[in-house]
PDB file of C-alpha atoms in Angstrom:
ATOM      1  CA  MET A   2       0.108  -0.188   0.168  1.00  0.00           C
ATOM      2  CA  ASP A   3       0.998   3.720  -0.284  1.00  0.00           C
ATOM      3  CA  VAL A   4       1.109   6.374   1.933  1.00  0.00           C
ATOM      4  CA  ARG A   5       1.407  10.383   0.826  1.00  0.00           C
ATOM      5  CA  VAL A   6       4.619  11.690   3.717  1.00  0.00           C
ATOM      6  CA  ARG A   7       4.411  14.913   4.162  1.00  0.00           C
ATOM      7  CA  PHE A   8       7.435  17.015   6.377  1.00  0.00           C
ATOM      8  CA  PHE A   9       7.904  19.871   8.263  1.00  0.00           C
ATOM      9  CA  ALA A  10       9.958  22.559   9.388  1.00  0.00           C
ATOM     10  CA  MET A  11      13.092  21.008  10.789  1.00  0.00           C
ATOM     11  CA  LEU A  12      11.667  17.797   9.132  1.00  0.00           C
ATOM     12  CA  ARG A  13      11.558  19.012   5.966  1.00  0.00           C
ATOM     13  CA  ASP A  14      14.800  21.079   6.079  1.00  0.00           C
ATOM     14  CA  ALA A  15      16.404  16.876   6.963  1.00  0.00           C
ATOM     15  CA  ALA A  16      15.119  15.648   4.630  1.00  0.00           C
ATOM     16  CA  GLY A  17      15.300  17.696   1.632  1.00  0.00           C
ATOM     17  CA  THR A  18      11.863  17.610   0.547  1.00  0.00           C
ATOM     18  CA  GLU A  19       8.296  18.728   1.225  1.00  0.00           C
ATOM     19  CA  GLU A  20       7.188  15.143   1.099  1.00  0.00           C
ATOM     20  CA  CYS A  21       7.609  11.897  -0.509  1.00  0.00           C
ATOM     21  CA  GLN A  22       5.367   8.887  -0.809  1.00  0.00           C
ATOM     22  CA  LEU A  23       6.340   5.675   0.996  1.00  0.00           C
ATOM     23  CA  ALA A  24       5.369   2.360  -0.584  1.00  0.00           C
ATOM     24  CA  LEU A  25       4.904   0.469   2.802  1.00  0.00           C
ATOM     25  CA  GLU A  26       3.259  -3.861   3.428  1.00  0.00           C
ATOM     26  CA  LEU A  27      -0.494  -4.129   3.684  1.00  0.00           C
ATOM     27  CA  GLY A  28      -1.171  -3.820   7.507  1.00  0.00           C
ATOM     28  CA  ALA A  29       1.684  -1.321   8.238  1.00  0.00           C
ATOM     29  CA  ARG A  30       1.869   0.676  11.017  1.00  0.00           C
ATOM     30  CA  GLY A  31       3.187   4.060  12.068  1.00  0.00           C
ATOM     31  CA  VAL A  32       6.425   2.774  13.282  1.00  0.00           C
ATOM     32  CA  GLU A  33       7.014   0.571  10.195  1.00  0.00           C
ATOM     33  CA  ALA A  34       6.526   4.250   8.364  1.00  0.00           C
ATOM     34  CA  LYS A  35       9.638   5.684  10.358  1.00  0.00           C
ATOM     35  CA  THR A  36      12.044   2.915  10.273  1.00  0.00           C
ATOM     36  CA  THR A  37      11.576   3.094   6.442  1.00  0.00           C
ATOM     37  CA  LEU A  38      11.676   6.678   6.476  1.00  0.00           C
ATOM     38  CA  VAL A  39      15.239   7.016   8.211  1.00  0.00           C
ATOM     39  CA  ALA A  40      16.490   3.911   6.150  1.00  0.00           C
ATOM     40  CA  ARG A  41      15.653   6.480   3.204  1.00  0.00           C
ATOM     41  CA  TYR A  42      16.603  10.083   5.029  1.00  0.00           C
ATOM     42  CA  PRO A  43      19.658   9.662   7.168  1.00  0.00           C
ATOM     43  CA  ARG A  44      19.454  12.868   8.212  1.00  0.00           C
ATOM     44  CA  LEU A  45      16.225  11.741  10.238  1.00  0.00           C
ATOM     45  CA  ASP A  46      17.686   9.729  12.617  1.00  0.00           C
ATOM     46  CA  GLY A  47      17.038  11.166  15.324  1.00  0.00           C
ATOM     47  CA  LEU A  48      15.409  13.989  14.662  1.00  0.00           C
ATOM     48  CA  ILE A  49      12.135  10.975  14.278  1.00  0.00           C
ATOM     49  CA  ASP A  50      12.366  10.205  18.233  1.00  0.00           C
ATOM     50  CA  TYR A  51      11.150  14.594  18.947  1.00  0.00           C
ATOM     51  CA  VAL A  52       8.363  13.959  15.724  1.00  0.00           C
ATOM     52  CA  ARG A  53       5.122  13.447  16.455  1.00  0.00           C
ATOM     53  CA  LEU A  54       2.825  11.730  14.362  1.00  0.00           C
ATOM     54  CA  ALA A  55       0.432  12.596  12.132  1.00  0.00           C
ATOM     55  CA  VAL A  56      -2.078  10.754  10.017  1.00  0.00           C
ATOM     56  CA  ASN A  57      -4.773  11.986   7.686  1.00  0.00           C
ATOM     57  CA  GLN A  58      -4.059  15.660   9.755  1.00  0.00           C
ATOM     58  CA  GLU A  59      -4.873  14.047  13.658  1.00  0.00           C
ATOM     59  CA  TYR A  60      -1.923  13.151  16.098  1.00  0.00           C
ATOM     60  CA  GLN A  61      -1.828   9.700  16.296  1.00  0.00           C
ATOM     61  CA  PRO A  62       0.123   7.518  19.011  1.00  0.00           C
ATOM     62  CA  TRP A  63       3.116   5.841  16.191  1.00  0.00           C
ATOM     63  CA  GLU A  64       1.508   2.271  16.620  1.00  0.00           C
ATOM     64  CA  VAL A  65      -1.151   2.972  14.177  1.00  0.00           C
ATOM     65  CA  PRO A  66      -2.344   1.038  11.384  1.00  0.00           C
ATOM     66  CA  LEU A  67      -2.051   2.703   7.885  1.00  0.00           C
ATOM     67  CA  HIS A  68      -3.719   2.596   5.131  1.00  0.00           C
ATOM     68  CA  ASP A  69      -3.721   3.038   1.848  1.00  0.00           C
ATOM     69  CA  GLY A  70      -3.876   6.472   0.843  1.00  0.00           C
ATOM     70  CA  ASP A  71      -3.304   8.108   4.154  1.00  0.00           C
ATOM     71  CA  GLU A  72      -1.816  11.495   4.336  1.00  0.00           C
ATOM     72  CA  ILE A  73       1.492  11.152   6.752  1.00  0.00           C
ATOM     73  CA  GLY A  74       2.887  13.753   8.376  1.00  0.00           C
ATOM     74  CA  LEU A  75       5.549  13.832  10.396  1.00  0.00           C
ATOM     75  CA  ILE A  76       5.451  17.122  12.666  1.00  0.00           C
ATOM     76  CA  PRO A  77       8.486  18.554  14.729  1.00  0.00           C
ATOM     77  CA  PRO A  78       7.504  20.460  17.956  1.00  0.00           C
ATOM     78  CA  VAL A  79       5.112  23.632  16.890  1.00  0.00           C
ATOM     79  CA  SER A  80       6.400  26.918  17.776  1.00  0.00           C
ATOM     80  CA  GLY A  81       3.287  28.827  16.597  1.00  0.00           C
ATOM     81  CA  GLY A  82       1.519  31.842  18.684  1.00  0.00           C
TER      82      GLY A  82
ATOM     83  CA  MET B  17     -21.872  32.834  13.506  1.00  0.00           C
ATOM     84  CA  THR B  18     -19.705  33.669  10.298  1.00  0.00           C
ATOM     85  CA  VAL B  19     -17.448  37.005  10.308  1.00  0.00           C
ATOM     86  CA  MET B  20     -16.924  38.602   7.406  1.00  0.00           C
ATOM     87  CA  ARG B  21     -13.784  39.848   6.468  1.00  0.00           C
ATOM     88  CA  SER B  22     -13.307  43.804   6.072  1.00  0.00           C
ATOM     89  CA  GLY B  23     -10.728  44.075   3.036  1.00  0.00           C
ATOM     90  CA  SER B  24      -8.319  40.899   3.458  1.00  0.00           C
ATOM     91  CA  SER B  25      -8.299  38.369   1.250  1.00  0.00           C
ATOM     92  CA  ARG B  26      -8.276  35.123   2.179  1.00  0.00           C
ATOM     93  CA  LEU B  27      -5.442  32.949   1.794  1.00  0.00           C
ATOM     94  CA  SER B  28      -5.901  29.849   0.523  1.00  0.00           C
ATOM     95  CA  VAL B  29      -4.038  26.624   0.323  1.00  0.00           C
ATOM     96  CA  ALA B  30      -4.297  23.529  -2.631  1.00  0.00           C
ATOM     97  CA  GLY B  31      -8.105  25.026  -3.265  1.00  0.00           C
ATOM     98  CA  GLU B  32      -9.461  25.268   0.539  1.00  0.00           C
ATOM     99  CA  ILE B  33     -10.172  28.747   1.856  1.00  0.00           C
ATOM    100  CA  MET B  34      -8.396  29.278   5.288  1.00  0.00           C
ATOM    101  CA  GLN B  35     -10.817  30.594   7.932  1.00  0.00           C
ATOM    102  CA  TYR B  36      -7.900  31.612  10.307  1.00  0.00           C
ATOM    103  CA  LEU B  37      -4.554  31.439   8.985  1.00  0.00           C
ATOM    104  CA  THR B  38      -3.939  34.754   7.080  1.00  0.00           C
ATOM    105  CA  ASN B  39      -1.144  35.734   5.282  1.00  0.00           C
ATOM    106  CA  THR B  40      -1.474  39.348   5.471  1.00  0.00           C
ATOM    107  CA  PRO B  41      -0.661  41.704   8.045  1.00  0.00           C
ATOM    108  CA  ILE B  42      -3.325  41.703  10.818  1.00  0.00           C
ATOM    109  CA  VAL B  43      -4.103  45.094  11.168  1.00  0.00           C
ATOM    110  CA  TRP B  44      -5.430  47.126  14.063  1.00  0.00           C
ATOM    111  CA  ASP B  45      -8.377  48.143  11.978  1.00  0.00           C
ATOM    112  CA  ARG B  46      -9.118  43.938  12.520  1.00  0.00           C
ATOM    113  CA  ILE B  47      -8.711  43.660  15.401  1.00  0.00           C
ATOM    114  CA  ALA B  48     -11.037  46.475  16.261  1.00  0.00           C
ATOM    115  CA  TYR B  49     -13.635  44.543  13.570  1.00  0.00           C
ATOM    116  CA  LEU B  50     -12.939  41.426  15.797  1.00  0.00           C
ATOM    117  CA  ASP B  51     -13.194  42.951  19.457  1.00  0.00           C
ATOM    118  CA  ARG B  52     -16.872  44.568  17.866  1.00  0.00           C
ATOM    119  CA  TRP B  53     -18.035  41.633  16.179  1.00  0.00           C
ATOM    120  CA  ALA B  54     -17.868  39.559  19.740  1.00  0.00           C
ATOM    121  CA  ALA B  55     -19.244  42.422  21.837  1.00  0.00           C
ATOM    122  CA  GLN B  56     -22.309  41.558  20.221  1.00  0.00           C
ATOM    123  CA  ASN B  57     -24.711  38.972  21.543  1.00  0.00           C
ATOM    124  CA  GLY B  58     -25.249  40.363  24.813  1.00  0.00           C
ATOM    125  CA  CYS B  59     -22.473  40.126  26.448  1.00  0.00           C
ATOM    126  CA  GLY B  60     -20.259  40.865  29.368  1.00  0.00           C
ATOM    127  CA  ALA B  61     -17.010  40.196  28.866  1.00  0.00           C
ATOM    128  CA  VAL B  62     -15.124  40.594  25.662  1.00  0.00           C
ATOM    129  CA  VAL B  63     -11.248  39.399  26.187  1.00  0.00           C
ATOM    130  CA  THR B  64      -9.109  39.998  23.059  1.00  0.00           C
ATOM    131  CA  PHE B  65      -4.812  38.478  23.431  1.00  0.00           C
ATOM    132  CA  VAL B  66      -3.141  40.264  20.846  1.00  0.00           C
ATOM    133  CA  GLY B  67       0.220  38.307  20.051  1.00  0.00           C
ATOM    134  CA  VAL B  68       3.264  40.716  18.576  1.00  0.00           C
ATOM    135  CA  VAL B  69       6.669  39.989  17.926  1.00  0.00           C
ATOM    136  CA  ARG B  70       9.357  41.023  20.289  1.00  0.00           C
ATOM    137  CA  PRO B  71      13.128  42.738  19.590  1.00  0.00           C
ATOM    138  CA  ASP B  72      14.707  39.109  21.490  1.00  0.00           C
ATOM    139  CA  ARG B  73      18.257  39.638  21.662  1.00  0.00           C
ATOM    140  CA  ASP B  74      20.073  36.003  20.924  1.00  0.00           C
ATOM    141  CA  GLY B  75      24.001  36.932  21.679  1.00  0.00           C
ATOM    142  CA  GLN B  76      25.070  40.255  20.257  1.00  0.00           C
ATOM    143  CA  ARG B  77      21.928  39.868  17.437  1.00  0.00           C
ATOM    144  CA  THR B  78      18.428  41.057  17.732  1.00  0.00           C
ATOM    145  CA  VAL B  79      15.726  39.305  16.331  1.00  0.00           C
ATOM    146  CA  HIS B  80      13.586  41.876  13.475  1.00  0.00           C
ATOM    147  CA  ALA B  81      11.288  39.103  12.176  1.00  0.00           C
ATOM    148  CA  LEU B  82       9.815  36.278  12.665  1.00  0.00           C
ATOM    149  CA  PHE B  83       8.821  33.658  10.137  1.00  0.00           C
ATOM    150  CA  TYR B  84       5.575  30.966  10.681  1.00  0.00           C
ATOM    151  CA  GLU B  85       4.963  28.434   8.483  1.00  0.00           C
ATOM    152  CA  ALA B  86       2.229  25.786   9.053  1.00  0.00           C
ATOM    153  CA  TYR B  87       0.617  22.175   8.230  1.00  0.00           C
ATOM    154  CA  PRO B  88      -1.968  24.772   6.999  1.00  0.00           C
ATOM    155  CA  GLN B  89      -5.280  22.466   6.487  1.00  0.00           C
ATOM    156  CA  MET B  90      -4.724  20.636  10.099  1.00  0.00           C
ATOM    157  CA  ALA B  91      -3.726  23.509  11.436  1.00  0.00           C
ATOM    158  CA  GLU B  92      -6.591  25.191  10.600  1.00  0.00           C
ATOM    159  CA  ARG B  93      -8.627  21.767  11.636  1.00  0.00           C
ATOM    160  CA  LEU B  94      -6.599  21.957  15.407  1.00  0.00           C
ATOM    161  CA  ILE B  95      -7.549  25.174  15.830  1.00  0.00           C
ATOM    162  CA  GLN B  96     -11.294  24.591  14.707  1.00  0.00           C
ATOM    163  CA  ARG B  97     -11.512  22.469  17.832  1.00  0.00           C
ATOM    164  CA  LEU B  98      -9.669  24.241  20.193  1.00  0.00           C
ATOM    165  CA  MET B  99     -12.260  27.023  19.361  1.00  0.00           C
ATOM    166  CA  ASP B 100     -14.998  24.447  19.547  1.00  0.00           C
ATOM    167  CA  GLU B 101     -14.087  23.000  23.206  1.00  0.00           C
ATOM    168  CA  ALA B 102     -13.710  26.440  24.452  1.00  0.00           C
ATOM    169  CA  ARG B 103     -17.088  26.841  23.112  1.00  0.00           C
ATOM    170  CA  THR B 104     -18.870  24.425  25.119  1.00  0.00           C
ATOM    171  CA  HIS B 105     -16.790  24.416  28.092  1.00  0.00           C
ATOM    172  CA  TRP B 106     -16.357  28.235  29.126  1.00  0.00           C
ATOM    173  CA  LEU B 107     -20.480  28.778  27.455  1.00  0.00           C
ATOM    174  CA  LEU B 108     -18.846  31.794  25.756  1.00  0.00           C
ATOM    175  CA  ASP B 109     -20.545  33.708  23.319  1.00  0.00           C
ATOM    176  CA  GLY B 110     -17.978  34.042  20.580  1.00  0.00           C
ATOM    177  CA  VAL B 111     -14.478  33.443  19.652  1.00  0.00           C
ATOM    178  CA  GLN B 112     -12.580  34.254  16.598  1.00  0.00           C
ATOM    179  CA  ILE B 113      -8.973  33.511  16.038  1.00  0.00           C
ATOM    180  CA  GLN B 114      -5.762  35.055  13.196  1.00  0.00           C
ATOM    181  CA  HIS B 115      -2.727  33.633  13.034  1.00  0.00           C
ATOM    182  CA  ARG B 116       0.128  35.212  10.699  1.00  0.00           C
ATOM    183  CA  LEU B 117       1.918  33.231   8.085  1.00  0.00           C
ATOM    184  CA  GLY B 118       4.659  34.603   6.021  1.00  0.00           C
ATOM    185  CA  LEU B 119       6.948  37.258   7.420  1.00  0.00           C
ATOM    186  CA  VAL B 120       6.153  39.289  10.710  1.00  0.00           C
ATOM    187  CA  GLU B 121       8.582  42.038  11.310  1.00  0.00           C
ATOM    188  CA  ILE B 122       9.095  43.857  15.147  1.00  0.00           C
ATOM    189  CA  GLY B 123       5.616  45.179  16.627  1.00  0.00           C
ATOM    190  CA  GLN B 124       3.252  43.331  13.858  1.00  0.00           C
ATOM    191  CA  THR B 125       0.563  41.121  15.107  1.00  0.00           C
ATOM    192  CA  SER B 126       1.170  37.423  14.623  1.00  0.00           C
ATOM    193  CA  VAL B 127      -2.146  35.888  16.268  1.00  0.00           C
ATOM    194  CA  VAL B 128      -5.584  37.424  17.961  1.00  0.00           C
ATOM    195  CA  VAL B 129      -7.439  35.455  19.997  1.00  0.00           C
ATOM    196  CA  VAL B 130     -10.274  37.296  21.013  1.00  0.00           C
ATOM    197  CA  VAL B 131     -13.712  35.427  22.883  1.00  0.00           C
ATOM    198  CA  SER B 132     -16.440  36.526  24.310  1.00  0.00           C
ATOM    199  CA  ALA B 133     -18.679  35.844  27.509  1.00  0.00           C
ATOM    200  CA  ARG B 134     -21.107  36.373  30.337  1.00  0.00           C
ATOM    201  CA  HIS B 135     -18.780  37.372  32.524  1.00  0.00           C
ATOM    202  CA  ARG B 136     -14.616  38.036  32.822  1.00  0.00           C
ATOM    203  CA  ALA B 137     -13.556  34.987  34.192  1.00  0.00           C
ATOM    204  CA  GLN B 138     -14.799  32.866  31.610  1.00  0.00           C
ATOM    205  CA  ALA B 139     -12.877  34.877  29.041  1.00  0.00           C
ATOM    206  CA  TYR B 140      -9.857  35.055  30.647  1.00  0.00           C
ATOM    207  CA  ALA B 141      -9.876  30.883  30.959  1.00  0.00           C
ATOM    208  CA  ALA B 142     -11.263  30.218  27.395  1.00  0.00           C
ATOM    209  CA  SER B 143      -8.384  33.231  25.851  1.00  0.00           C
ATOM    210  CA  GLN B 144      -5.813  31.788  28.318  1.00  0.00           C
ATOM    211  CA  PHE B 145      -6.232  27.764  27.204  1.00  0.00           C
ATOM    212  CA  LEU B 146      -6.956  29.111  23.407  1.00  0.00           C
ATOM    213  CA  VAL B 147      -3.688  30.614  23.257  1.00  0.00           C
ATOM    214  CA  ASP B 148      -1.793  27.551  25.391  1.00  0.00           C
ATOM    215  CA  GLY B 149      -3.534  25.468  22.904  1.00  0.00           C
ATOM    216  CA  ILE B 150      -2.014  27.393  19.588  1.00  0.00           C
ATOM    217  CA  LYS B 151       1.126  27.445  21.237  1.00  0.00           C
ATOM    218  CA  HIS B 152       1.420  24.017  22.533  1.00  0.00           C
ATOM    219  CA  GLU B 153      -0.532  21.864  19.847  1.00  0.00           C
ATOM    220  CA  VAL B 154      -0.907  23.610  16.306  1.00  0.00           C
ATOM    221  CA  PRO B 155       1.251  22.512  13.621  1.00  0.00           C
ATOM    222  CA  ILE B 156       2.991  26.223  13.316  1.00  0.00           C
ATOM    223  CA  TRP B 157       6.080  26.684  13.598  1.00  0.00           C
ATOM    224  CA  LYS B 158       8.404  30.103  13.143  1.00  0.00           C
ATOM    225  CA  ARG B 159      11.495  31.214  12.669  1.00  0.00           C
ATOM    226  CA  GLU B 160      13.596  33.766  13.728  1.00  0.00           C
ATOM    227  CA  TYR B 161      15.520  36.414  11.559  1.00  0.00           C
ATOM    228  CA  TYR B 162      18.414  38.729  13.031  1.00  0.00           C
ATOM    229  CA  ASP B 163      19.477  42.349  12.390  1.00  0.00           C
ATOM    230  CA  ASP B 164      22.360  40.198  11.225  1.00  0.00           C
ATOM    231  CA  GLY B 165      21.070  38.762   7.975  1.00  0.00           C
ATOM    232  CA  THR B 166      21.683  35.365  10.119  1.00  0.00           C
ATOM    233  CA  SER B 167      17.974  33.371  10.733  1.00  0.00           C
ATOM    234  CA  GLN B 168      17.008  29.902  12.981  1.00  0.00           C
ATOM    235  CA  ARG B 169      14.001  27.658  13.626  1.00  0.00           C
ATOM    236  CA  ILE B 170      13.145  28.032  17.286  1.00  0.00           C
ATOM    237  CA  THR B 171      11.366  24.762  18.871  1.00  0.00           C
ATOM    238  CA  GLY B 172      10.712  24.187  22.341  1.00  0.00           C
ATOM    239  CA  THR B 173      12.799  21.453  22.413  1.00  0.00           C
ATOM    240  CA  PRO B 174      16.278  22.969  21.637  1.00  0.00           C
ATOM    241  CA  GLU B 175      18.712  20.118  21.339  1.00  0.00           C
ATOM    242  CA  LEU B 176      16.453  19.007  18.759  1.00  0.00           C
ATOM    243  CA  LEU B 177      18.425  21.976  16.802  1.00  0.00           C
ATOM    244  CA  ASP B 178      21.700  20.135  17.029  1.00  0.00           C
ATOM    245  CA  ILE B 179      20.560  17.130  15.800  1.00  0.00           C
ATOM    246  CA  ALA B 180      18.991  19.252  12.882  1.00  0.00           C
ATOM    247  CA  ASP B 181      22.065  21.057  11.984  1.00  0.00           C
ATOM    248  CA  PRO B 182      25.567  20.042  13.749  1.00  0.00           C
ATOM    249  CA  SER B 183      27.427  22.539  12.580  1.00  0.00           C
ATOM    250  CA  GLY B 184      25.269  25.581  14.341  1.00  0.00           C
ATOM    251  CA  ALA B 185      24.732  26.855  10.153  1.00  0.00           C
ATOM    252  CA  ASP B 186      22.054  29.289  10.209  1.00  0.00           C
ATOM    253  CA  HIS B 187      20.045  29.319   7.264  1.00  0.00           C
ATOM    254  CA  ALA B 188      19.965  32.647   5.824  1.00  0.00           C
ATOM    255  CA  HIS B 189      16.357  31.740   3.967  1.00  0.00           C
ATOM    256  CA  VAL B 190      13.416  29.731   4.263  1.00  0.00           C
TER     257      VAL B 190
END
């Protein structure tokens, strides 16, 4: 199955891209996406431990099951206001 | 209740019109307009929080502007949820939020939170809840631009900057 990954702020700096498509095994969870992303973008290593996962624009635990077509957002600590 | 916009065009992201995020300066006329709107409905108290960019010093350099970016669709969704929670919990008569994206200079407004309620205690509490929620939950990020031409991302987790950029080099561009 394929998911769309969006990178923001310092995660975008580290990945060097705003988004990517990720092919995952059926039944994959957030953690598998995380592992796959670090393998593809080594500069995410370490950084990604501070990141909150969003799936379809909602915060989710990394254990959440993913589905084909999901939009994954990697959310580093926010600093609005 | 829908708030009519006075003299500012709405930000559109991927064909979706943004309600709470804006690229255009939040001028005092706009804030006064939101105040007047919130004061309708027979409320007893209007609390308006205005976040302003201040010239913080960082060693030898001084902030002269902030640049805000967001995960716009998710930010809109979370701001809407915060507003709904506040409206229900404190029985607000009105609530409005505007947050700037893009470059915001010293003295300019980065965020406005307007709430109106029967009594001031509710309005104060709701205002604080909303501002805290924006700062801690909503996916918006800022970068500080300094008077020496350098810039740096801002995060509540400072060690993250070292991991993100071990050289310590500043980025001159967004």
